Amino acid sequence: MTAGRRGRRVLVIDHAKKPGEKIRISGGGRCNFTNIHTTPKNFLSDNPRFCISALAGFRPADFIAMVDAYGIAWHEKTLGQLFCDGSSQQIIDMLLDECEKGGVTISLETEVKSVLRGEGNFTVETSKGRFEAASLVVATGGKSIPKMGATGLGYDIARQFGLGLVPPRPALVPFTFGPELREKLEGLSGVSVYAEVACGKSRFSEALLFTHRGLSGPAILQISSYWKEGDEIVVNLCPGHDVFAELREARASQPKQEVETALSRLLPKSLAERLCEMTEVTGRLADLSDKRLRALGEQVNSWRVKPQGTEGFRTAEVTAGGVDTRGLSSKTMEARDVPGLYFIGEVVDVTGHLGGFNFQWAWASGFAAGNAL
């Protein structure tokens, strides 16, 4: 779109049947198209400063202005997340319309077979013939959600031209547990609480959801981007409450009350009962020592869990890692050693938090490259 507006002849090659399928499914079909609180701190990368220039060049307000110009109604959900009031198809149609105004040609159901670089030109061999251009922009996304057609093509092209890769891994993805922990938590699938989840120095406070395989929900998806295999996460299932202190107070005021009943004032009943079972702290409060109440309180306020793994690329919303930013210009997204070759969006080692940040990076990095082509 940006290159087309500047009078460049642009061909988009896409192996999908329809354009913008990830846009279509995002936000439950309403497209969380940006986040008004976008800053570089909302992104992970081996080089955290790489995203600064592009994000400054195309801000959330710039995308919102385009959305408003098309009369697309939107609303803010939690934490600055913006969604369409209607369908995400409105965003796709808007972008396609802008591309059309710029004279952009879009070739769908077109498979890329090879990419070569000759004297000043790139040659792309496809299922619909050969195309040549002075510039090649790789906007293939990551490996997330392969059933939608995601592949590692962008990484293959980067390797072919000598660019490094930060190992790609699933991000914004649910955790899975081993058989033993799954058995202990059986029956809690669907139970949700507001929680604080930490991994190392990173922490997020949002909803947490128990699933039949492990944990999901926004807080878990956020922390998954920072988690590496073998890491432990620490979950506070009742942030803002000192559960040990509150159980002691309950013991003083209502000593005949069952501890499960007291805890269920802070947590869903089924979860409260299961945590009491897991710590073997059950029965009347009057019969429970400080030591046992403290053990239960710690289970609630700092539950230490070592996930077996994640749901993988199959359900990951994005891919962390990707094309090493050391080989790219932060101002233009052009490969430093391969003039005319650009990498933008998710294929690059820049990964946003949950909540519209990854789309904003896509728009911003695309704008930077489009202005430099």
CSV table of C-alpha atoms in Angstrom, one decimal:
chain,number,residue,atom,x,y,z
A,1,MET,CA,0.0,0.0,0.0
A,2,THR,CA,2.7,2.5,1.0
A,3,ALA,CA,5.0,1.6,-1.9
A,4,GLY,CA,2.0,1.8,-4.3
A,5,ARG,CA,1.1,5.3,-3.1
A,6,ARG,CA,4.7,6.3,-3.9
A,7,GLY,CA,4.2,5.2,-7.5
A,8,ARG,CA,6.1,1.9,-7.2
A,9,ARG,CA,4.8,-1.1,-9.2
A,10,VAL,CA,3.9,-3.7,-6.6
A,11,LEU,CA,3.0,-7.4,-6.9
A,12,VAL,CA,1.9,-9.3,-3.8
A,13,ILE,CA,2.4,-13.1,-4.0
A,14,ASP,CA,0.3,-15.1,-1.6
A,15,HIS,CA,-0.3,-18.9,-1.6
A,16,ALA,CA,-3.6,-18.4,0.3
A,17,LYS,CA,-7.0,-18.5,-1.3
A,18,LYS,CA,-8.0,-15.3,0.4
A,19,PRO,CA,-5.9,-12.3,1.6
A,20,GLY,CA,-5.5,-11.4,5.3
A,21,GLU,CA,-6.8,-14.6,6.9
A,22,LYS,CA,-4.9,-13.9,10.2
A,23,ILE,CA,-6.6,-10.6,10.3
A,24,ARG,CA,-10.0,-12.2,9.7
A,25,ILE,CA,-9.7,-14.6,12.7
A,26,SER,CA,-8.1,-12.2,15.1
A,27,GLY,CA,-10.0,-10.9,18.1
A,28,GLY,CA,-12.7,-13.4,17.8
A,29,GLY,CA,-13.5,-12.2,14.3
A,30,ARG,CA,-13.5,-8.5,15.3
A,31,CYS,CA,-9.7,-7.8,14.7
A,32,ASN,CA,-7.8,-6.3,17.6
A,33,PHE,CA,-6.1,-4.0,15.0
A,34,THR,CA,-3.9,-2.0,17.3
A,35,ASN,CA,-3.2,-0.9,20.9
A,36,ILE,CA,-3.2,2.7,21.9
A,37,HIS,CA,-0.5,2.1,24.6
A,38,THR,CA,2.1,0.7,22.1
A,39,THR,CA,5.7,1.3,23.2
A,40,PRO,CA,8.9,-0.6,22.5
A,41,LYS,CA,8.5,-2.1,25.9
A,42,ASN,CA,5.6,-4.2,24.6
A,43,PHE,CA,7.9,-6.2,22.3
A,44,LEU,CA,10.4,-9.0,22.8
A,45,SER,CA,13.6,-9.2,20.7
A,46,ASP,CA,17.2,-10.2,21.1
A,47,ASN,CA,17.7,-6.5,20.2
A,48,PRO,CA,14.9,-4.6,22.1
A,49,ARG,CA,15.8,-1.3,20.6
A,50,PHE,CA,15.4,-2.5,17.0
A,51,CYS,CA,11.6,-1.7,16.9
A,52,ILE,CA,11.9,1.9,18.1
A,53,SER,CA,12.3,3.6,14.8
A,54,ALA,CA,9.6,1.8,12.9
A,55,LEU,CA,7.1,2.2,15.7
A,56,ALA,CA,7.8,5.9,15.9
A,57,GLY,CA,7.3,6.3,12.1
A,58,PHE,CA,3.8,4.8,12.1
A,59,ARG,CA,1.9,5.0,15.3
A,60,PRO,CA,-1.5,3.6,16.4
A,61,ALA,CA,-3.0,7.0,15.7
A,62,ASP,CA,-2.0,6.7,12.1
A,63,PHE,CA,-3.8,3.4,11.7
A,64,ILE,CA,-6.8,4.7,13.6
A,65,ALA,CA,-7.0,7.7,11.3
A,66,MET,CA,-7.3,5.3,8.3
A,67,VAL,CA,-10.0,3.2,10.1
A,68,ASP,CA,-11.9,6.4,10.9
A,69,ALA,CA,-11.7,7.7,7.4
A,70,TYR,CA,-13.4,4.5,6.2
A,71,GLY,CA,-16.2,4.9,8.8
A,72,ILE,CA,-15.3,1.7,10.5
A,73,ALA,CA,-16.8,1.7,14.0
A,74,TRP,CA,-14.4,0.5,16.8
A,75,HIS,CA,-14.2,0.3,20.6
A,76,GLU,CA,-11.6,0.0,23.2
A,77,LYS,CA,-11.6,-3.1,25.4
A,78,THR,CA,-9.2,-3.6,28.3
A,79,LEU,CA,-5.7,-2.3,28.4
A,80,GLY,CA,-5.9,-0.1,25.3
A,81,GLN,CA,-6.9,-2.9,22.9
A,82,LEU,CA,-8.9,-1.6,19.9
A,83,PHE,CA,-11.5,-3.8,18.2
A,84,CYS,CA,-14.0,-3.4,15.3
A,85,ASP,CA,-17.6,-3.1,16.4
A,86,GLY,CA,-18.4,-5.2,13.4
A,87,SER,CA,-16.4,-7.8,11.4
A,88,SER,CA,-12.6,-7.9,11.0
A,89,GLN,CA,-13.4,-8.2,7.3
A,90,GLN,CA,-13.8,-4.4,7.3
A,91,ILE,CA,-10.1,-4.0,8.1
A,92,ILE,CA,-9.2,-6.4,5.3
A,93,ASP,CA,-11.5,-4.6,2.8
A,94,MET,CA,-10.0,-1.2,3.9
A,95,LEU,CA,-6.4,-2.5,3.3
A,96,LEU,CA,-7.3,-4.0,-0.1
A,97,ASP,CA,-9.0,-0.8,-1.1
A,98,GLU,CA,-5.9,1.2,-0.2
A,99,CYS,CA,-3.8,-1.3,-2.2
A,100,GLU,CA,-6.1,-0.9,-5.2
A,101,LYS,CA,-5.8,2.9,-5.0
A,102,GLY,CA,-2.0,2.4,-5.1
A,103,GLY,CA,-2.2,0.2,-8.2
A,104,VAL,CA,-1.1,-2.9,-6.3
A,105,THR,CA,-1.6,-6.3,-7.9
A,106,ILE,CA,-2.4,-9.2,-5.6
A,107,SER,CA,-1.8,-12.7,-6.9
A,108,LEU,CA,-3.5,-15.3,-4.7
A,109,GLU,CA,-3.1,-19.1,-4.7
A,110,THR,CA,0.4,-18.6,-6.0
A,111,GLU,CA,3.1,-20.8,-4.7
A,112,VAL,CA,6.7,-19.5,-4.5
A,113,LYS,CA,9.0,-22.2,-5.8
A,114,SER,CA,12.4,-20.3,-5.8
A,115,VAL,CA,14.0,-16.9,-5.2
A,116,LEU,CA,17.1,-15.9,-7.1
A,117,ARG,CA,19.1,-12.7,-7.2
A,118,GLY,CA,20.8,-11.6,-10.4
A,119,GLU,CA,22.3,-8.4,-11.6
A,120,GLY,CA,20.3,-5.8,-9.7
A,121,ASN,CA,17.1,-7.8,-9.8
A,122,PHE,CA,15.3,-10.6,-7.8
A,123,THR,CA,13.7,-13.4,-9.7
A,124,VAL,CA,10.8,-15.2,-8.1
A,125,GLU,CA,9.7,-18.5,-9.7
A,126,THR,CA,6.1,-19.3,-8.9
A,127,SER,CA,3.3,-21.7,-9.8
A,128,LYS,CA,2.0,-18.9,-12.0
A,129,GLY,CA,5.2,-18.0,-13.8
A,130,ARG,CA,8.4,-16.0,-13.2
A,131,PHE,CA,8.5,-12.4,-11.9
A,132,GLU,CA,11.4,-10.0,-11.6
A,133,ALA,CA,11.7,-6.9,-9.4
A,134,ALA,CA,14.4,-4.6,-8.1
A,135,SER,CA,13.1,-5.1,-4.5
A,136,LEU,CA,11.8,-8.1,-2.7
A,137,VAL,CA,9.8,-7.8,0.6
A,138,VAL,CA,9.4,-11.0,2.7
A,139,ALA,CA,6.2,-10.6,4.7
A,140,THR,CA,5.5,-14.3,5.3
A,141,GLY,CA,4.7,-14.3,9.0
A,142,GLY,CA,5.9,-17.0,11.3
A,143,LYS,CA,5.1,-20.7,11.7
A,144,SER,CA,2.1,-20.2,13.9
A,145,ILE,CA,-1.2,-21.9,13.0
A,146,PRO,CA,0.0,-24.1,10.1
A,147,LYS,CA,-3.6,-25.1,9.2
A,148,MET,CA,-4.0,-21.5,7.9
A,149,GLY,CA,-1.0,-22.0,5.6
A,150,ALA,CA,1.8,-20.8,7.8
A,151,THR,CA,5.2,-22.1,6.7
A,152,GLY,CA,8.9,-21.4,7.3
A,153,LEU,CA,9.4,-20.0,3.8
A,154,GLY,CA,10.6,-16.6,5.2
A,155,TYR,CA,13.2,-18.2,7.3
A,156,ASP,CA,14.4,-20.3,4.3
A,157,ILE,CA,14.8,-17.1,2.2
A,158,ALA,CA,16.7,-15.4,5.0
A,159,ARG,CA,19.1,-18.3,5.3
A,160,GLN,CA,19.5,-18.4,1.5
A,161,PHE,CA,20.8,-14.8,1.6
A,162,GLY,CA,23.1,-15.3,4.6
A,163,LEU,CA,20.9,-13.7,7.3
A,164,GLY,CA,21.0,-15.2,10.8
A,165,LEU,CA,18.0,-16.5,12.6
A,166,VAL,CA,17.0,-16.3,16.3
A,167,PRO,CA,15.4,-19.8,16.7
A,168,PRO,CA,11.7,-19.5,16.1
A,169,ARG,CA,9.4,-20.8,18.9
A,170,PRO,CA,5.7,-20.7,19.7
A,171,ALA,CA,4.6,-17.6,21.6
A,172,LEU,CA,1.2,-16.4,23.0
A,173,VAL,CA,0.4,-20.0,23.5
A,174,PRO,CA,-1.2,-22.2,26.2
A,175,PHE,CA,0.9,-24.4,28.5
A,176,THR,CA,0.5,-28.1,28.8
A,177,PHE,CA,1.1,-30.2,31.9
A,178,GLY,CA,2.5,-33.7,32.4
A,179,PRO,CA,0.2,-36.6,33.2
A,180,GLU,CA,0.7,-36.3,37.0
A,181,LEU,CA,-0.3,-32.7,37.3
A,182,ARG,CA,-3.1,-33.1,34.8
A,183,GLU,CA,-4.6,-35.8,37.0
A,184,LYS,CA,-4.4,-33.6,40.1
A,185,LEU,CA,-6.2,-30.8,38.2
A,186,GLU,CA,-8.7,-33.0,36.4
A,187,GLY,CA,-12.2,-31.5,36.3
A,188,LEU,CA,-11.1,-27.9,36.6
A,189,SER,CA,-11.3,-27.3,32.8
A,190,GLY,CA,-13.2,-24.1,32.2
A,191,VAL,CA,-12.5,-22.5,35.6
A,192,SER,CA,-11.1,-19.0,35.3
A,193,VAL,CA,-9.5,-16.6,37.8
A,194,TYR,CA,-7.8,-13.2,37.7
A,195,ALA,CA,-4.1,-14.1,38.4
A,196,GLU,CA,-0.6,-12.8,38.3
A,197,VAL,CA,1.9,-15.1,36.5
A,198,ALA,CA,5.6,-14.6,36.6
A,199,CYS,CA,8.6,-16.2,34.8
A,200,GLY,CA,11.9,-14.8,35.8
A,201,LYS,CA,11.6,-11.0,36.0
A,202,SER,CA,8.6,-10.9,33.7
A,203,ARG,CA,5.1,-10.9,35.1
A,204,PHE,CA,1.5,-10.3,33.8
A,205,SER,CA,-1.8,-9.9,35.7
A,206,GLU,CA,-4.8,-10.9,33.6
A,207,ALA,CA,-7.3,-13.8,33.4
A,208,LEU,CA,-6.0,-17.3,33.7
A,209,LEU,CA,-8.0,-20.3,32.5
A,210,PHE,CA,-7.7,-24.0,33.4
A,211,THR,CA,-7.9,-26.3,30.4
A,212,HIS,CA,-8.1,-30.1,30.1
A,213,ARG,CA,-4.4,-30.1,29.0
A,214,GLY,CA,-3.0,-27.3,31.2
A,215,LEU,CA,-3.3,-23.5,31.5
A,216,SER,CA,-4.5,-20.8,29.1
A,217,GLY,CA,-6.0,-17.3,29.3
A,218,PRO,CA,-4.4,-13.9,28.6
A,219,ALA,CA,-2.0,-14.0,31.6
A,220,ILE,CA,-0.6,-17.4,30.5
A,221,LEU,CA,-0.4,-16.4,26.8
A,222,GLN,CA,1.6,-13.3,27.8
A,223,ILE,CA,4.1,-15.2,30.0
A,224,SER,CA,4.5,-18.0,27.4
A,225,SER,CA,6.5,-15.6,25.2
A,226,TYR,CA,9.1,-15.4,27.9
A,227,TRP,CA,9.1,-19.1,28.9
A,228,LYS,CA,11.7,-21.5,27.8
A,229,GLU,CA,11.6,-25.3,28.1
A,230,GLY,CA,12.5,-26.3,31.7
A,231,ASP,CA,11.5,-23.0,33.2
A,232,GLU,CA,9.3,-22.7,36.2
A,233,ILE,CA,6.4,-20.2,36.4
A,234,VAL,CA,5.0,-18.8,39.6
A,235,VAL,CA,1.3,-18.2,39.7
A,236,ASN,CA,-0.5,-16.0,42.2
A,237,LEU,CA,-4.1,-17.2,42.0
A,238,CYS,CA,-5.4,-14.5,44.3
A,239,PRO,CA,-3.4,-11.3,43.7
A,240,GLY,CA,-4.1,-8.5,46.2
A,241,HIS,CA,-4.8,-10.9,49.0
A,242,ASP,CA,-2.5,-12.4,51.6
A,243,VAL,CA,-4.3,-15.7,51.8
A,244,PHE,CA,-2.5,-17.0,54.9
A,245,ALA,CA,-3.3,-13.8,56.8
A,246,GLU,CA,-7.0,-14.0,55.7
A,247,LEU,CA,-7.3,-17.6,56.7
A,248,ARG,CA,-5.9,-16.8,60.1
A,249,GLU,CA,-8.4,-14.1,60.5
A,250,ALA,CA,-11.2,-16.5,59.5
A,251,ARG,CA,-9.9,-19.0,62.0
A,252,ALA,CA,-10.2,-16.4,64.8
A,253,SER,CA,-13.7,-15.2,63.9
A,254,GLN,CA,-15.2,-18.5,62.6
A,255,PRO,CA,-13.1,-21.4,64.0
A,256,LYS,CA,-15.8,-24.0,63.2
A,257,GLN,CA,-15.8,-23.1,59.5
A,258,GLU,CA,-14.3,-25.5,57.0
A,259,VAL,CA,-11.1,-24.3,55.4
A,260,GLU,CA,-12.5,-25.1,52.0
A,261,THR,CA,-15.4,-22.8,52.7
A,262,ALA,CA,-13.2,-20.0,53.8
A,263,LEU,CA,-11.0,-20.3,50.7
A,264,SER,CA,-14.0,-20.4,48.4
A,265,ARG,CA,-14.7,-16.8,49.4
A,266,LEU,CA,-11.6,-15.9,47.5
A,267,LEU,CA,-11.6,-18.4,44.7
A,268,PRO,CA,-14.1,-20.5,42.7
A,269,LYS,CA,-15.3,-23.3,45.0
A,270,SER,CA,-14.1,-26.1,42.8
A,271,LEU,CA,-10.6,-24.6,42.7
A,272,ALA,CA,-10.5,-23.9,46.4
A,273,GLU,CA,-11.5,-27.5,47.2
A,274,ARG,CA,-8.8,-28.8,44.8
A,275,LEU,CA,-6.0,-26.7,46.3
A,276,CYS,CA,-7.0,-27.8,49.8
A,277,GLU,CA,-6.8,-31.4,48.5
A,278,MET,CA,-3.4,-30.9,46.8
A,279,THR,CA,-1.8,-29.4,50.0
A,280,GLU,CA,-3.7,-31.8,52.3
A,281,VAL,CA,-5.0,-28.9,54.3
A,282,THR,CA,-8.7,-29.8,55.0
A,283,GLY,CA,-11.2,-29.7,57.8
A,284,ARG,CA,-12.2,-27.1,60.4
A,285,LEU,CA,-10.1,-23.9,60.7
A,286,ALA,CA,-9.8,-24.4,64.4
A,287,ASP,CA,-8.0,-27.7,63.9
A,288,LEU,CA,-5.4,-26.2,61.5
A,289,SER,CA,-2.0,-24.8,62.6
A,290,ASP,CA,-0.3,-21.7,61.3
A,291,LYS,CA,2.1,-23.9,59.5
A,292,ARG,CA,-0.6,-25.7,57.6
A,293,LEU,CA,-2.5,-22.5,56.8
A,294,ARG,CA,0.7,-21.0,55.5
A,295,ALA,CA,1.3,-24.0,53.2
A,296,LEU,CA,-2.2,-23.5,51.7
A,297,GLY,CA,-1.6,-19.7,51.5
A,298,GLU,CA,1.7,-20.3,49.6
A,299,GLN,CA,-0.1,-22.7,47.2
A,300,VAL,CA,-2.5,-20.0,46.3
A,301,ASN,CA,-0.3,-16.9,46.3
A,302,SER,CA,2.9,-18.5,44.8
A,303,TRP,CA,2.0,-21.7,43.1
A,304,ARG,CA,5.2,-23.0,41.5
A,305,VAL,CA,4.5,-24.9,38.3
A,306,LYS,CA,6.9,-26.4,35.7
A,307,PRO,CA,4.9,-26.8,32.4
A,308,GLN,CA,5.7,-29.8,30.4
A,309,GLY,CA,5.5,-27.7,27.2
A,310,THR,CA,3.1,-25.6,25.2
A,311,GLU,CA,0.4,-26.4,22.6
A,312,GLY,CA,3.0,-25.5,20.0
A,313,PHE,CA,2.7,-23.7,16.7
A,314,ARG,CA,-0.7,-25.4,16.2
A,315,THR,CA,-2.4,-22.9,18.4
A,316,ALA,CA,0.3,-20.2,19.0
A,317,GLU,CA,-1.0,-16.8,18.1
A,318,VAL,CA,2.5,-15.7,17.0
A,319,THR,CA,6.0,-16.9,16.5
A,320,ALA,CA,8.8,-15.5,18.7
A,321,GLY,CA,12.3,-15.3,17.2
A,322,GLY,CA,12.9,-15.1,13.5
A,323,VAL,CA,15.2,-13.1,11.2
A,324,ASP,CA,18.0,-11.7,13.3
A,325,THR,CA,17.6,-7.9,13.4
A,326,ARG,CA,21.4,-7.5,13.4
A,327,GLY,CA,21.2,-8.2,9.7
A,328,LEU,CA,18.5,-5.5,9.0
A,329,SER,CA,18.3,-1.7,9.0
A,330,SER,CA,15.9,-0.6,11.8
A,331,LYS,CA,14.9,2.4,9.7
A,332,THR,CA,14.0,0.6,6.5
A,333,MET,CA,13.9,-3.2,7.3
A,334,GLU,CA,16.4,-3.7,4.4
A,335,ALA,CA,19.0,-6.5,4.7
A,336,ARG,CA,22.3,-4.7,5.4
A,337,ASP,CA,24.3,-7.0,3.0
A,338,VAL,CA,21.6,-7.7,0.4
A,339,PRO,CA,20.4,-4.4,-1.2
A,340,GLY,CA,16.7,-4.6,-2.2
A,341,LEU,CA,15.8,-7.4,0.2
A,342,TYR,CA,13.4,-6.5,3.1
A,343,PHE,CA,11.9,-8.4,5.9
A,344,ILE,CA,8.8,-7.1,7.8
A,345,GLY,CA,6.3,-8.2,10.4
A,346,GLU,CA,6.3,-11.5,12.3
A,347,VAL,CA,9.0,-13.1,10.3
A,348,VAL,CA,11.5,-10.7,12.0
A,349,ASP,CA,12.7,-11.3,15.6
A,350,VAL,CA,10.2,-8.8,17.0
A,351,THR,CA,7.3,-10.2,19.0
A,352,GLY,CA,4.6,-8.2,20.6
A,353,HIS,CA,2.6,-8.8,23.7
A,354,LEU,CA,-1.0,-9.9,23.4
A,355,GLY,CA,-3.5,-7.1,22.6
A,356,GLY,CA,-3.0,-5.6,19.2
A,357,PHE,CA,0.8,-5.0,19.4
A,358,ASN,CA,1.7,-7.6,16.8
A,359,PHE,CA,-0.6,-6.0,14.2
A,360,GLN,CA,0.9,-2.6,15.1
A,361,TRP,CA,4.4,-4.0,14.4
A,362,ALA,CA,3.1,-5.4,11.1
A,363,TRP,CA,1.7,-2.0,10.0
A,364,ALA,CA,4.8,0.0,11.3
A,365,SER,CA,7.4,-2.3,9.7
A,366,GLY,CA,5.5,-2.5,6.5
A,367,PHE,CA,5.2,1.3,6.4
A,368,ALA,CA,9.0,1.7,7.0
A,369,ALA,CA,9.8,-0.7,4.1
A,370,GLY,CA,7.2,0.8,1.8
A,371,ASN,CA,8.7,4.2,2.2
A,372,ALA,CA,12.2,2.9,1.4
A,373,LEU,CA,11.6,0.7,-1.6
